[in-house]
């Protein structure tokens, strides 16, 4: 891509800037390809959610968007990121993993909670690629990645008015103590469903997520863990 000037992100050469936009567009295309591969699977609710995700990705790809170079914001769990991407590059979503690797130095990782349990601070993080708070704006969809350390037990939580899915890129997880989901799987949660995620003790897990909602819902969303 060329040398990125993070201290003055607006002072990029035209070549560097154009390459960055192209890399992000490729990521969006790979998300679309991944959801398109599973859109005919599952029940009506799963299919509707996948189609909404695909339609919003199509809209964004038809428009012009600008991504300004930002230095990646690491958190403790991001030490597992390279290993997860290497594993994912050999799995069902290998194309998405390869395209994500091109923008990995620009991802801004966060916990998302005002009150983060201490045991999760080293075991979890997420990054939003599309959404209300990202450089690629959408008012009805949030798309990004969730990264878990081995053995992470993510507490019970739910999302009001938000339909959620996870594509498992690498690792294995259990949701609500039901089944084991490995690479190529889709986890689905309709609005309001409480769910927990438990990660294999032997390996980290990287999941690509999509949230879909009516306009305005994502902007008002607050990340809150259930009290139980």
Short mmCIF file of N, CA and C in Angstrom, two decimals, residues 1-12 16 20 24 67-73 102-108 135:
data_model
loop_
_atom_site.label_atom_id
_atom_site.label_comp_id
_atom_site.label_asym_id
_atom_site.label_seq_id
_atom_site.Cartn_x
_atom_site.Cartn_y
_atom_site.Cartn_z
N UNK A 1 0.83 -1.21 0.00
CA UNK A 1 0.00 0.00 0.00
C UNK A 1 0.86 1.26 0.00
N UNK A 2 2.05 1.18 0.56
CA UNK A 2 2.86 2.39 0.70
C UNK A 2 2.88 2.85 2.14
N UNK A 3 3.68 3.91 2.42
CA UNK A 3 3.87 4.38 3.78
C UNK A 3 2.68 5.23 4.24
N UNK A 4 2.11 4.84 5.39
CA UNK A 4 1.02 5.61 5.98
C UNK A 4 1.58 6.62 6.96
N UNK A 5 1.18 7.86 6.83
CA UNK A 5 1.57 8.91 7.77
C UNK A 5 0.46 9.08 8.80
N UNK A 6 0.58 8.37 9.93
CA UNK A 6 -0.49 8.40 10.93
C UNK A 6 -0.53 9.73 11.67
N UNK A 7 0.62 10.41 11.77
CA UNK A 7 0.63 11.69 12.48
C UNK A 7 -0.16 12.76 11.71
N UNK A 8 -0.17 12.64 10.39
CA UNK A 8 -0.93 13.57 9.56
C UNK A 8 -1.68 12.76 8.51
N UNK A 9 -2.81 12.12 8.91
CA UNK A 9 -3.49 11.20 8.00
C UNK A 9 -4.03 11.85 6.74
N UNK A 10 -4.18 13.16 6.74
CA UNK A 10 -4.70 13.84 5.56
C UNK A 10 -3.60 14.11 4.52
N UNK A 11 -2.34 13.84 4.90
CA UNK A 11 -1.22 14.13 4.01
C UNK A 11 -0.74 12.87 3.29
N UNK A 12 -1.67 12.01 2.91
CA UNK A 12 -1.29 10.80 2.19
C UNK A 12 -1.13 11.10 0.70
N UNK A 16 -1.56 5.99 -1.98
CA UNK A 16 -1.82 5.37 -0.67
C UNK A 16 -3.29 5.51 -0.30
N UNK A 20 -6.12 2.46 0.18
CA UNK A 20 -6.86 2.23 1.43
C UNK A 20 -8.36 2.11 1.16
N UNK A 24 -10.76 -1.31 1.85
CA UNK A 24 -12.01 -1.35 2.61
C UNK A 24 -13.17 -1.82 1.75
N UNK A 67 -12.35 6.61 3.87
CA UNK A 67 -11.74 6.09 5.09
C UNK A 67 -10.40 6.78 5.28
N UNK A 68 -10.23 7.44 6.41
CA UNK A 68 -8.99 8.14 6.73
C UNK A 68 -8.09 7.19 7.51
N UNK A 69 -6.80 7.10 7.17
CA UNK A 69 -5.90 6.20 7.88
C UNK A 69 -5.86 6.49 9.38
N UNK A 70 -5.99 5.44 10.18
CA UNK A 70 -5.88 5.55 11.62
C UNK A 70 -4.99 4.42 12.11
N UNK A 71 -4.15 4.71 13.09
CA UNK A 71 -3.33 3.66 13.67
C UNK A 71 -4.20 2.75 14.52
N UNK A 72 -3.99 1.44 14.40
CA UNK A 72 -4.81 0.48 15.14
C UNK A 72 -4.71 0.73 16.64
N UNK A 73 -5.84 0.57 17.32
CA UNK A 73 -5.89 0.71 18.76
C UNK A 73 -5.92 -0.70 19.37
N UNK A 102 -5.60 -6.97 5.27
CA UNK A 102 -5.11 -5.78 4.59
C UNK A 102 -5.44 -4.50 5.36
N UNK A 103 -6.45 -4.53 6.21
CA UNK A 103 -6.84 -3.31 6.95
C UNK A 103 -6.59 -3.46 8.45
N UNK A 104 -5.93 -4.54 8.85
CA UNK A 104 -5.83 -4.87 10.26
C UNK A 104 -5.12 -3.79 11.06
N UNK A 105 -4.20 -3.04 10.41
CA UNK A 105 -3.45 -2.00 11.12
C UNK A 105 -4.26 -0.71 11.30
N UNK A 106 -5.52 -0.71 10.87
CA UNK A 106 -6.36 0.48 11.01
C UNK A 106 -7.56 0.25 11.93
N UNK A 107 -7.72 -0.95 12.46
CA UNK A 107 -8.91 -1.27 13.24
C UNK A 107 -8.82 -0.71 14.65
N UNK A 108 -9.92 -0.13 15.10
CA UNK A 108 -9.99 0.48 16.42
C UNK A 108 -10.76 -0.44 17.37
N UNK A 135 -16.04 4.94 10.41
CA UNK A 135 -15.83 5.86 9.29
C UNK A 135 -16.78 5.55 8.13
#
